[in-house]
Tab-separated table of C-alpha atoms and ligand atoms in Angstrom:
chain	number	residue	atom	x	y	z
A	797	UNK	CA	-23.037	36.124	19.886
A	798	UNK	CA	-21.174	35.220	23.093
A	799	UNK	CA	-23.693	36.960	25.345
A	800	UNK	CA	-25.283	34.441	27.701
A	801	UNK	CA	-23.278	31.577	26.188
A	802	UNK	CA	-21.915	28.857	28.449
A	803	UNK	CA	-18.217	28.371	27.860
A	804	UNK	CA	-15.878	25.826	29.394
A	805	UNK	CA	-12.367	27.203	29.440
A	806	UNK	CA	-9.911	24.318	29.723
A	807	UNK	CA	-6.424	25.284	30.857
A	808	UNK	CA	-3.489	22.914	30.692
A	809	UNK	CA	0.051	23.353	31.969
A	810	UNK	CA	1.988	25.676	29.702
A	811	UNK	CA	3.666	29.061	30.002
A	812	UNK	CA	0.870	30.525	27.897
A	813	UNK	CA	-1.582	29.837	30.764
A	814	UNK	CA	-1.056	33.463	31.839
A	815	UNK	CA	-2.764	34.528	28.602
A	816	UNK	CA	-5.809	32.480	29.556
A	817	UNK	CA	-6.531	34.904	32.374
A	818	UNK	CA	-6.925	37.606	29.778
A	819	UNK	CA	-8.976	35.315	27.536
A	820	UNK	CA	-11.252	34.564	30.480
A	821	UNK	CA	-11.713	38.295	31.082
A	822	UNK	CA	-12.586	38.830	27.423
A	823	UNK	CA	-15.217	36.071	27.518
A	824	UNK	CA	-16.751	37.544	30.686
A	825	UNK	CA	-16.706	41.042	29.171
A	826	UNK	CA	-18.509	39.670	26.111
A	827	UNK	CA	-21.280	38.476	28.410
A	828	UNK	CA	-20.449	34.763	28.504
A	829	UNK	CA	-20.722	32.513	31.547
A	830	UNK	CA	-17.416	30.701	31.965
A	831	UNK	CA	-16.536	27.556	33.887
A	832	UNK	CA	-12.807	27.024	34.178
A	833	UNK	CA	-11.468	23.461	34.193
A	834	UNK	CA	-7.761	23.235	34.851
A	835	UNK	CA	-5.376	20.289	34.721
A	836	UNK	CA	-3.184	19.479	37.733
A	837	UNK	CA	-0.182	20.814	35.768
A	838	UNK	CA	-2.073	23.946	34.806
A	839	UNK	CA	-2.198	24.882	38.485
A	840	UNK	CA	1.608	25.015	38.500
A	841	UNK	CA	1.399	27.936	36.088
A	842	UNK	CA	-1.617	29.846	37.278
A	843	UNK	CA	-3.480	29.937	40.547
A	844	UNK	CA	-7.144	28.859	40.624
A	845	UNK	CA	-7.889	31.788	42.957
A	846	UNK	CA	-7.344	34.338	40.158
A	847	UNK	CA	-9.456	32.283	37.782
A	848	UNK	CA	-12.373	31.764	40.156
A	849	UNK	CA	-12.355	35.443	41.112
A	850	UNK	CA	-12.616	36.452	37.461
A	851	UNK	CA	-15.163	33.820	36.435
A	852	UNK	CA	-17.222	34.049	39.605
A	853	UNK	CA	-17.242	30.243	39.821
A	854	UNK	CA	-15.048	27.761	41.664
A	855	UNK	CA	-12.431	26.334	39.331
A	856	UNK	CA	-12.777	22.627	38.660
A	857	UNK	CA	-9.660	20.539	38.677
A	858	UNK	CA	-10.267	17.287	40.531
A	859	UNK	CA	-12.992	14.706	40.113
A	860	UNK	CA	-13.985	15.434	43.742
A	861	UNK	CA	-13.778	18.512	45.918
A	862	UNK	CA	-11.299	17.295	48.525
A	863	UNK	CA	-13.001	18.400	51.742
A	864	UNK	CA	-16.695	18.037	50.865
A	865	UNK	CA	-16.394	14.992	48.613
A	866	UNK	CA	-18.649	16.758	46.093
A	867	UNK	CA	-18.514	14.933	42.760
A	868	UNK	CA	-17.970	17.095	39.701
A	869	UNK	CA	-20.014	15.671	36.868
A	870	UNK	CA	-18.129	16.005	33.618
A	871	UNK	CA	-21.262	14.737	31.850
A	872	UNK	CA	-23.449	17.565	33.182
A	873	UNK	CA	-20.709	20.044	32.436
A	874	UNK	CA	-20.336	18.690	28.914
A	875	UNK	CA	-24.060	19.167	28.331
A	876	UNK	CA	-24.154	22.614	29.960
A	877	UNK	CA	-21.560	24.014	27.544
A	878	UNK	CA	-22.252	25.879	24.310
A	879	UNK	CA	-18.528	25.761	23.555
A	880	UNK	CA	-15.366	24.351	25.059
A	881	UNK	CA	-12.136	26.265	24.532
A	882	UNK	CA	-8.858	24.620	25.490
A	883	UNK	CA	-6.198	27.287	25.857
A	884	UNK	CA	-3.390	26.600	26.235
A	885	UNK	CA	-3.537	23.064	24.876
A	886	UNK	CA	-0.165	21.458	25.552
A	887	UNK	CA	1.297	18.582	23.530
A	888	UNK	CA	0.336	16.217	26.342
A	889	UNK	CA	-3.261	17.442	26.609
A	890	UNK	CA	-3.642	17.279	22.834
A	891	UNK	CA	-2.301	13.718	22.865
A	892	UNK	CA	-4.692	12.699	25.641
A	893	UNK	CA	-7.635	14.281	23.861
A	894	UNK	CA	-6.749	12.659	20.549
A	895	UNK	CA	-6.526	9.230	22.156
A	896	UNK	CA	-9.186	9.441	24.846
A	897	UNK	CA	-6.821	9.221	27.834
A	898	UNK	CA	-9.277	10.486	30.447
A	899	UNK	CA	-7.040	10.840	33.471
A	900	UNK	CA	-8.042	14.365	34.414
A	901	UNK	CA	-11.153	16.514	34.580
A	902	UNK	CA	-10.255	18.482	31.443
A	903	UNK	CA	-10.047	15.424	29.202
A	904	UNK	CA	-13.107	13.702	30.738
A	905	UNK	CA	-15.107	16.882	30.185
A	906	UNK	CA	-13.836	17.077	26.606
A	907	UNK	CA	-14.981	13.485	26.011
A	908	UNK	CA	-18.457	14.313	27.333
A	909	UNK	CA	-18.835	17.647	25.541
A	910	UNK	CA	-21.486	17.829	22.836
A	911	UNK	CA	-20.681	21.443	21.962
A	912	UNK	CA	-18.060	22.713	19.478
A	913	UNK	CA	-14.528	22.362	20.833
A	914	UNK	CA	-11.752	24.862	20.142
A	915	UNK	CA	-8.161	23.806	20.686
A	916	UNK	CA	-5.422	26.452	20.997
A	917	UNK	CA	-2.058	24.654	20.900
A	918	UNK	CA	0.874	26.157	22.774
A	919	UNK	CA	4.266	24.518	23.052
A	920	UNK	CA	7.804	24.934	21.867
A	921	UNK	CA	8.635	24.689	18.192
A	922	UNK	CA	10.206	21.235	18.242
A	923	UNK	CA	7.321	19.691	20.125
A	924	UNK	CA	4.858	21.271	17.742
A	925	UNK	CA	6.776	20.098	14.671
A	926	UNK	CA	7.081	16.514	15.945
A	927	UNK	CA	5.110	14.013	13.847
A	928	UNK	CA	3.390	12.728	17.016
A	929	UNK	CA	1.968	16.158	17.770
A	930	UNK	CA	1.099	16.818	14.148
A	931	UNK	CA	-0.699	13.499	13.962
A	932	UNK	CA	-2.615	14.182	17.178
A	933	UNK	CA	-3.649	17.620	15.943
A	934	UNK	CA	-4.870	16.165	12.702
A	935	UNK	CA	-6.769	13.481	14.633
A	936	UNK	CA	-8.460	16.211	16.665
A	937	UNK	CA	-9.365	18.018	13.481
A	938	UNK	CA	-10.785	14.830	11.973
A	939	UNK	CA	-13.063	14.512	15.029
A	940	UNK	CA	-14.505	17.908	14.072
A	941	UNK	CA	-12.625	20.042	16.616
A	942	UNK	CA	-11.585	23.548	15.658
A	943	UNK	CA	-7.870	24.228	15.881
A	944	UNK	CA	-6.949	27.839	16.577
A	945	UNK	CA	-3.229	28.328	16.186
A	946	UNK	CA	-0.844	31.135	15.556
A	947	UNK	CA	0.083	30.017	12.049
A	948	UNK	CA	-2.421	32.362	10.480
A	949	UNK	CA	-3.192	32.071	6.813
A	950	UNK	CA	-1.938	28.507	6.524
A	951	UNK	CA	-3.888	25.329	6.760
A	952	UNK	CA	-3.332	24.360	10.381
A	953	UNK	CA	-2.552	20.750	9.547
A	954	UNK	CA	0.469	21.987	7.654
A	955	UNK	CA	1.779	23.824	10.663
A	956	UNK	CA	5.471	24.184	10.517
A	957	UNK	CA	6.883	25.539	13.625
A	958	UNK	CA	4.852	28.334	15.083
A	959	UNK	CA	4.151	26.945	18.524
A	960	UNK	CA	3.040	29.996	20.466
A	961	UNK	CA	-0.545	30.301	21.541
A	962	UNK	CA	-2.793	32.542	19.486
A	963	UNK	CA	-3.522	35.926	21.083
A	964	UNK	CA	-6.632	36.035	23.305
A	965	UNK	CA	-8.397	38.683	21.162
A	966	UNK	CA	-7.958	36.508	18.099
A	967	UNK	CA	-9.162	33.362	19.931
A	968	UNK	CA	-12.260	35.260	21.058
A	969	UNK	CA	-12.887	36.504	17.538
A	970	UNK	CA	-12.571	33.029	16.016
A	971	UNK	CA	-14.764	31.372	18.660
A	972	UNK	CA	-17.404	34.064	18.211
A	973	UNK	CA	-17.312	33.867	14.421
A	974	UNK	CA	-17.409	30.062	14.357
A	975	UNK	CA	-20.338	29.858	16.788
A	976	UNK	CA	-22.164	32.425	14.671
A	977	UNK	CA	-21.543	30.436	11.498
A	978	UNK	CA	-22.444	27.109	13.120
A	979	UNK	CA	-25.735	28.436	14.435
A	980	UNK	CA	-26.635	29.830	11.005
A	981	UNK	CA	-25.780	26.472	9.445
A	982	UNK	CA	-27.542	24.297	12.001
A	983	UNK	CA	-31.025	23.861	10.743
A	984	UNK	CA	-30.147	25.207	7.290
A	985	UNK	CA	-31.083	21.763	5.897
A	986	UNK	CA	-33.868	21.000	8.355
A	987	UNK	CA	-36.716	19.184	6.643
A	988	UNK	CA	-34.528	18.281	3.647
A	989	UNK	CA	-33.663	14.778	2.558
A	990	UNK	CA	-30.168	14.309	1.226
A	991	UNK	CA	-28.962	11.185	-0.532
A	992	UNK	CA	-25.193	10.686	-0.756
A	993	UNK	CA	-23.141	7.991	-2.478
A	994	UNK	CA	-19.658	7.282	-1.136
A	995	UNK	CA	-16.623	5.070	-1.520
A	996	UNK	CA	-15.597	2.762	-4.342
A	997	UNK	CA	-17.571	-0.101	-5.807
A	998	UNK	CA	-16.115	-3.590	-6.028
A	999	UNK	CA	-16.990	-5.637	-9.079
A	1000	UNK	CA	-16.329	-9.319	-8.395
A	1001	UNK	CA	-14.301	-11.485	-10.757
A	1002	UNK	CA	-14.615	-14.596	-8.595
A	1003	UNK	CA	-15.319	-15.131	-4.878
A	1004	UNK	CA	-11.963	-13.590	-3.828
A	1005	UNK	CA	-11.059	-11.096	-6.553
A	1006	UNK	CA	-12.599	-7.877	-7.670
A	1007	UNK	CA	-12.084	-4.775	-9.795
A	1008	UNK	CA	-12.114	-1.651	-7.661
A	1009	UNK	CA	-10.342	1.630	-6.991
A	1010	UNK	CA	-8.612	3.372	-4.110
A	1011	UNK	CA	-11.436	5.705	-3.071
A	1012	UNK	CA	-11.651	5.700	0.754
A	1013	UNK	CA	-15.115	7.202	1.103
A	1014	UNK	CA	-13.839	10.075	3.300
A	1015	UNK	CA	-15.404	12.828	1.214
A	1016	UNK	CA	-18.832	11.161	1.099
A	1017	UNK	CA	-18.767	10.397	4.819
A	1018	UNK	CA	-17.784	14.014	5.606
A	1019	UNK	CA	-20.698	15.212	3.456
A	1020	UNK	CA	-23.118	12.886	5.256
A	1021	UNK	CA	-21.978	14.104	8.681
A	1022	UNK	CA	-22.155	17.752	7.676
A	1023	UNK	CA	-25.611	17.405	6.084
A	1024	UNK	CA	-26.899	15.627	9.221
A	1025	UNK	CA	-25.385	18.336	11.410
A	1026	UNK	CA	-27.340	20.872	9.384
A	1027	UNK	CA	-30.582	19.100	10.153
A	1028	UNK	CA	-31.043	16.936	7.033
A	1029	UNK	CA	-32.296	13.354	6.960
A	1030	UNK	CA	-29.417	11.618	5.211
A	1031	UNK	CA	-29.308	8.365	3.302
A	1032	UNK	CA	-25.706	7.306	2.771
A	1033	UNK	CA	-25.322	4.681	0.078
A	1034	UNK	CA	-21.804	3.392	0.535
A	1035	UNK	CA	-19.568	0.971	-1.271
A	1036	UNK	CA	-16.846	-0.780	0.775
A	1037	UNK	CA	-15.462	2.098	2.879
A	1038	UNK	CA	-11.955	2.256	4.314
A	1039	UNK	CA	-13.011	4.796	6.941
A	1040	UNK	CA	-15.391	4.213	9.859
A	1041	UNK	CA	-19.071	4.586	9.013
A	1042	UNK	CA	-20.624	7.736	10.491
A	1043	UNK	CA	-22.911	7.180	13.447
A	1044	UNK	CA	-25.673	9.718	13.671
A	1045	UNK	CA	-29.382	9.301	14.385
A	1046	UNK	CA	-30.194	11.108	11.142
A	1047	UNK	CA	-27.868	9.138	8.881
A	1048	UNK	CA	-29.279	5.956	7.398
A	1049	UNK	CA	-26.535	3.747	5.947
A	1050	UNK	CA	-27.151	1.439	3.023
A	1051	UNK	CA	-24.140	-0.747	2.312
A	1052	UNK	CA	-23.609	-1.957	-1.219
A	1053	UNK	CA	-20.749	-3.621	-3.066
A	1054	UNK	CA	-21.235	-3.295	-6.806
A	1055	UNK	CA	-22.312	-0.460	-9.110
A	1056	UNK	CA	-25.503	-2.414	-9.901
A	1057	UNK	CA	-26.387	-2.624	-6.209
A	1058	UNK	CA	-25.579	1.062	-5.807
A	1059	UNK	CA	-27.860	1.902	-8.724
A	1060	UNK	CA	-30.691	-0.137	-7.194
A	1061	UNK	CA	-30.310	1.528	-3.797
A	1062	UNK	CA	-30.150	4.972	-5.450
A	1063	UNK	CA	-33.187	4.533	-7.686
A	1064	UNK	CA	-35.073	3.324	-4.640
A	1065	UNK	CA	-34.071	6.289	-2.431
A	1066	UNK	CA	-33.930	9.094	-4.963
A	1067	UNK	CA	-37.684	9.840	-5.281
A	1068	UNK	CA	-37.664	10.843	-1.587
A	1069	UNK	CA	-34.555	13.016	-1.889
A	1070	UNK	CA	-34.363	16.789	-2.320
A	1071	UNK	CA	-30.641	16.696	-2.996
A	1072	UNK	CA	-28.430	13.865	-4.262
A	1073	UNK	CA	-24.656	14.082	-4.023
A	1074	UNK	CA	-22.775	11.500	-6.023
A	1075	UNK	CA	-19.422	11.259	-4.262
A	1076	UNK	CA	-18.852	7.572	-4.994
A	1077	UNK	CA	-16.075	6.476	-7.327
A	1078	UNK	CA	-18.143	3.981	-9.264
A	1079	UNK	CA	-16.217	1.357	-11.224
A	1080	UNK	CA	-16.892	2.005	-14.890
A	1081	UNK	CA	-16.778	-1.665	-15.868
A	1082	UNK	CA	-17.647	-4.998	-14.312
A	1083	UNK	CA	-16.609	-8.513	-15.350
A	1084	UNK	CA	-19.191	-9.937	-17.764
A	1085	UNK	CA	-19.182	-13.179	-15.824
A	1086	UNK	CA	-18.489	-13.844	-12.159
A	1087	UNK	CA	-16.904	-17.240	-11.574
A	1088	UNK	CA	-18.664	-19.049	-8.766
A	1089	UNK	CA	-15.404	-20.561	-7.510
A	1090	UNK	CA	-11.888	-19.201	-7.270
A	1091	UNK	CA	-10.232	-19.176	-10.686
A	1092	UNK	CA	-6.997	-21.213	-10.505
A	1093	UNK	CA	-3.747	-19.793	-11.740
A	1094	UNK	CA	-3.233	-22.672	-14.184
A	1095	UNK	CA	-6.619	-22.203	-15.767
A	1096	UNK	CA	-5.637	-19.057	-17.654
A	1097	UNK	CA	-9.151	-17.823	-16.926
A	1098	UNK	CA	-7.866	-14.627	-15.459
A	1099	UNK	CA	-5.572	-13.460	-18.229
A	1100	UNK	CA	-8.366	-11.872	-20.143
A	1101	UNK	CA	-11.450	-10.718	-18.372
A	1102	UNK	CA	-14.355	-9.700	-20.507
A	1103	UNK	CA	-15.871	-6.528	-19.169
A	1104	UNK	CA	-19.247	-4.897	-19.531
A	1105	UNK	CA	-20.007	-1.228	-18.943
A	1106	UNK	CA	-21.660	-0.381	-15.638
A	1107	UNK	CA	-24.749	1.817	-15.612
A	1108	UNK	CA	-24.111	5.528	-15.084
A	1109	UNK	CA	-25.922	6.089	-11.797
A	1110	UNK	CA	-25.785	9.895	-11.833
A	1111	UNK	CA	-27.032	10.077	-15.426
A	1112	UNK	CA	-29.827	7.593	-14.667
A	1113	UNK	CA	-31.045	9.659	-11.708
A	1114	UNK	CA	-30.813	12.941	-13.640
A	1115	UNK	CA	-32.882	11.486	-16.486
A	1116	UNK	CA	-35.801	11.037	-14.065
A	1117	UNK	CA	-35.164	14.117	-11.950
A	1118	UNK	CA	-38.029	16.398	-10.881
A	1119	UNK	CA	-37.520	20.187	-11.123
A	1120	UNK	CA	-37.411	20.449	-7.314
A	1121	UNK	CA	-34.532	17.964	-7.054
A	1122	UNK	CA	-30.842	18.754	-7.329
A	1123	UNK	CA	-28.130	16.305	-8.310
A	1124	UNK	CA	-24.460	17.101	-7.706
A	1125	UNK	CA	-21.657	15.021	-9.187
A	1126	UNK	CA	-17.909	14.791	-8.729
A	1127	UNK	CA	-15.190	14.805	-11.354
A	1128	UNK	CA	-11.667	13.680	-10.614
A	1129	UNK	CA	-9.476	14.718	-13.525
A	1130	UNK	CA	-5.808	14.696	-14.429
A	1131	UNK	CA	-5.855	16.945	-17.510
A	1132	UNK	CA	-8.135	19.435	-19.299
A	1133	UNK	CA	-9.937	19.520	-15.944
A	1134	UNK	CA	-12.419	22.307	-16.633
A	1135	UNK	CA	-13.358	21.046	-20.085
A	1136	UNK	CA	-13.848	17.482	-18.883
A	1137	UNK	CA	-15.876	18.554	-15.862
A	1138	UNK	CA	-18.183	20.767	-17.928
A	1139	UNK	CA	-18.660	17.937	-20.428
A	1140	UNK	CA	-19.535	15.538	-17.570
A	1141	UNK	CA	-21.977	18.028	-16.071
A	1142	UNK	CA	-23.789	18.376	-19.407
A	1143	UNK	CA	-23.618	14.707	-20.397
A	1144	UNK	CA	-25.077	13.513	-17.102
A	1145	UNK	CA	-27.543	16.404	-16.707
A	1146	UNK	CA	-26.188	17.465	-13.294
A	1147	UNK	CA	-27.029	20.725	-11.482
A	1148	UNK	CA	-23.454	21.131	-10.305
A	1149	UNK	CA	-20.175	19.275	-10.393
A	1150	UNK	CA	-17.362	19.282	-7.850
A	1151	UNK	CA	-14.025	19.235	-9.626
A	1152	UNK	CA	-10.856	17.734	-8.137
A	1153	UNK	CA	-7.655	18.038	-10.026
A	1154	UNK	CA	-5.160	15.279	-9.352
A	1155	UNK	CA	-2.489	17.822	-10.243
A	1156	UNK	CA	-3.252	19.626	-6.982
A	1157	UNK	CA	-1.228	18.343	-4.047
A	1158	UNK	CA	-3.455	17.183	-1.196
A	1159	UNK	CA	-6.515	16.623	-3.404
A	1160	UNK	CA	-8.259	13.405	-4.377
A	1161	UNK	CA	-8.417	9.855	-2.987
A	1162	UNK	CA	-7.239	8.846	0.469
A	1163	UNK	CA	-6.067	12.305	1.634
A	1164	UNK	CA	-7.549	14.207	4.597
A	1165	UNK	CA	-7.662	17.360	2.517
A	1166	UNK	CA	-9.174	18.390	-0.753
A	1167	UNK	CA	-8.973	21.286	-3.167
A	1168	UNK	CA	-12.054	21.753	-5.256
A	1169	UNK	CA	-13.852	24.060	-7.585
A	1170	UNK	CA	-17.556	23.859	-8.328
A	1171	UNK	CA	-19.110	24.321	-11.737
A	1172	UNK	CA	-22.826	24.996	-11.960
A	1173	UNK	CA	-25.335	24.265	-14.723
A	1174	UNK	CA	-25.372	27.982	-15.681
A	1175	UNK	CA	-21.652	27.773	-16.451
A	1176	UNK	CA	-20.451	29.725	-13.399
A	1177	UNK	CA	-17.507	28.389	-11.409
A	1178	UNK	CA	-16.476	28.855	-7.788
A	1179	UNK	CA	-12.920	28.119	-6.545
A	1180	UNK	CA	-11.909	27.039	-3.042
A	1181	UNK	CA	-8.488	26.761	-1.366
A	1182	UNK	CA	-6.997	23.523	0.028
A	1183	UNK	CA	-9.040	22.555	3.099
A	1184	UNK	CA	-9.866	19.561	5.268
A	1185	UNK	CA	-12.529	17.286	3.785
A	1186	UNK	CA	-14.876	18.346	6.620
A	1187	UNK	CA	-14.526	22.003	5.585
A	1188	UNK	CA	-14.895	21.097	1.916
A	1189	UNK	CA	-18.152	19.298	2.786
A	1190	UNK	CA	-19.415	22.514	4.405
A	1191	UNK	CA	-18.441	24.564	1.327
A	1192	UNK	CA	-20.248	22.154	-1.002
A	1193	UNK	CA	-23.429	22.233	1.094
A	1194	UNK	CA	-23.257	26.044	1.346
A	1195	UNK	CA	-22.933	26.308	-2.414
A	1196	UNK	CA	-25.819	24.007	-3.227
A	1197	UNK	CA	-28.169	25.341	-0.558
A	1198	UNK	CA	-27.980	28.795	-2.145
B	2224	CTP	N1	-20.852	8.156	-11.574
B	2224	CTP	C1	-21.993	7.400	-11.458
B	2224	CTP	N2	-22.063	6.185	-12.056
B	2224	CTP	C2	-21.034	5.715	-12.786
B	2224	CTP	C3	-19.857	6.476	-12.907
B	2224	CTP	C4	-19.800	7.699	-12.292
B	2224	CTP	O1	-22.931	7.849	-10.800
B	2224	CTP	N3	-21.123	4.529	-13.345
B	2224	CTP	C5	-20.801	9.495	-10.940
B	2224	CTP	C6	-19.741	9.623	-9.894
B	2224	CTP	O2	-20.255	9.333	-8.607
B	2224	CTP	C7	-19.357	11.075	-10.031
B	2224	CTP	C8	-19.556	11.373	-11.497
B	2224	CTP	O3	-20.485	10.399	-11.947
B	2224	CTP	O4	-20.222	11.928	-9.313
B	2224	CTP	C9	-18.336	11.366	-12.338
B	2224	CTP	O5	-17.650	10.174	-12.205
B	2224	CTP	P1	-16.445	9.792	-13.188
B	2224	CTP	O6	-16.044	8.403	-12.929
B	2224	CTP	O7	-15.432	10.855	-13.138
B	2224	CTP	O8	-17.230	9.915	-14.566
B	2224	CTP	P2	-17.263	9.015	-15.804
B	2224	CTP	O9	-18.585	9.308	-16.438
B	2224	CTP	O10	-17.000	7.608	-15.466
B	2224	CTP	O11	-16.121	9.646	-16.691
B	2224	CTP	P3	-14.610	9.158	-16.978
B	2224	CTP	O12	-14.626	8.918	-18.438
B	2224	CTP	O13	-13.756	10.325	-16.605
B	2224	CTP	O14	-14.355	7.929	-16.162
């Protein structure tokens, strides 16, 4: 897989930089073309001469070559790359990457790179365990970067301690495997139209109050990004999100507020869709009447609000579903999870349902992670470990594309 691939190897200033020489050799042996970009501190640990001899290319460190004034274009480099691997990634480099502090060639190149980025942290235990570093690593992960660390078998965001850099053979293996998987996935939804609902709905009581819930919209947004990455044309029908809206040429956003508006947008889009994923946490009830001015405290108008049931969007779509369309729902449960999820799947007529148990730590609303199982119309069930919402999105799309 690495044969003929263009790899940027970013080296920052840590003791583990000596291992990068070996990593570079492994990439070259695997047939890759490697451009080394090193930070000014990196050069304190390893000499560019060794690196350029092994890679067969001058090592890039400064924005200009000092004597010739030649400008190194981080933009061209970013576009040239099929992958960027930052090893070692020190606490400082990780912090700069997470926050866009582009004061060296490595970080500017990272900011211009369109290819998958692999980050191999290396630092001492205390630095790694510090909340600042942990936060920066989880920011990098939320931007879609791949973290390769030495804490094997654990979710990397729950890293506790192990600060050493992963061994070069293992980095190579993970880069190779990930590129292989990504290229199989890219285009796996080409030509498909995917409709996704996300976030909560807000049901107004008066001009300033509403009934809602604490769904952030993270899961739906992650699904939209992942489906677009796989080549789908995505329509994202979103209630009021508390995360940034995804920006992608193949994601069309439709913003709605209430369940009624969401239903209208869905019934309008659904005939065009091959797959619909209902990740929104739709409010089950809405106030029967919406006051047209703010209800005053003295009026007692707010003590009892008469509610009416909202339409069930998923069930409505399933009732008019063609055989070539698939509808996937979500179930967030606190008890009798499996039973409730199966009942929901049947009642709504879904093809599959993604089950979250609120008893699982790290699952549900507002978190960056999720632990799911999927139940299919034929009664089969698939279980997944705790993962980032981005990885969960990939699992869900894998499962329903089968
Ligand atoms: N859903 C929907 N329209 C609604 C309510 C829910 O489309 N009015 C969808 C959600 O997007 C989700 C699935 O149905 O995919 C299950 O949502 P949930 O609120 O758990 O289901 P309910 O039918 O409301 O069941 P419960 O009694 O547990 O609230």
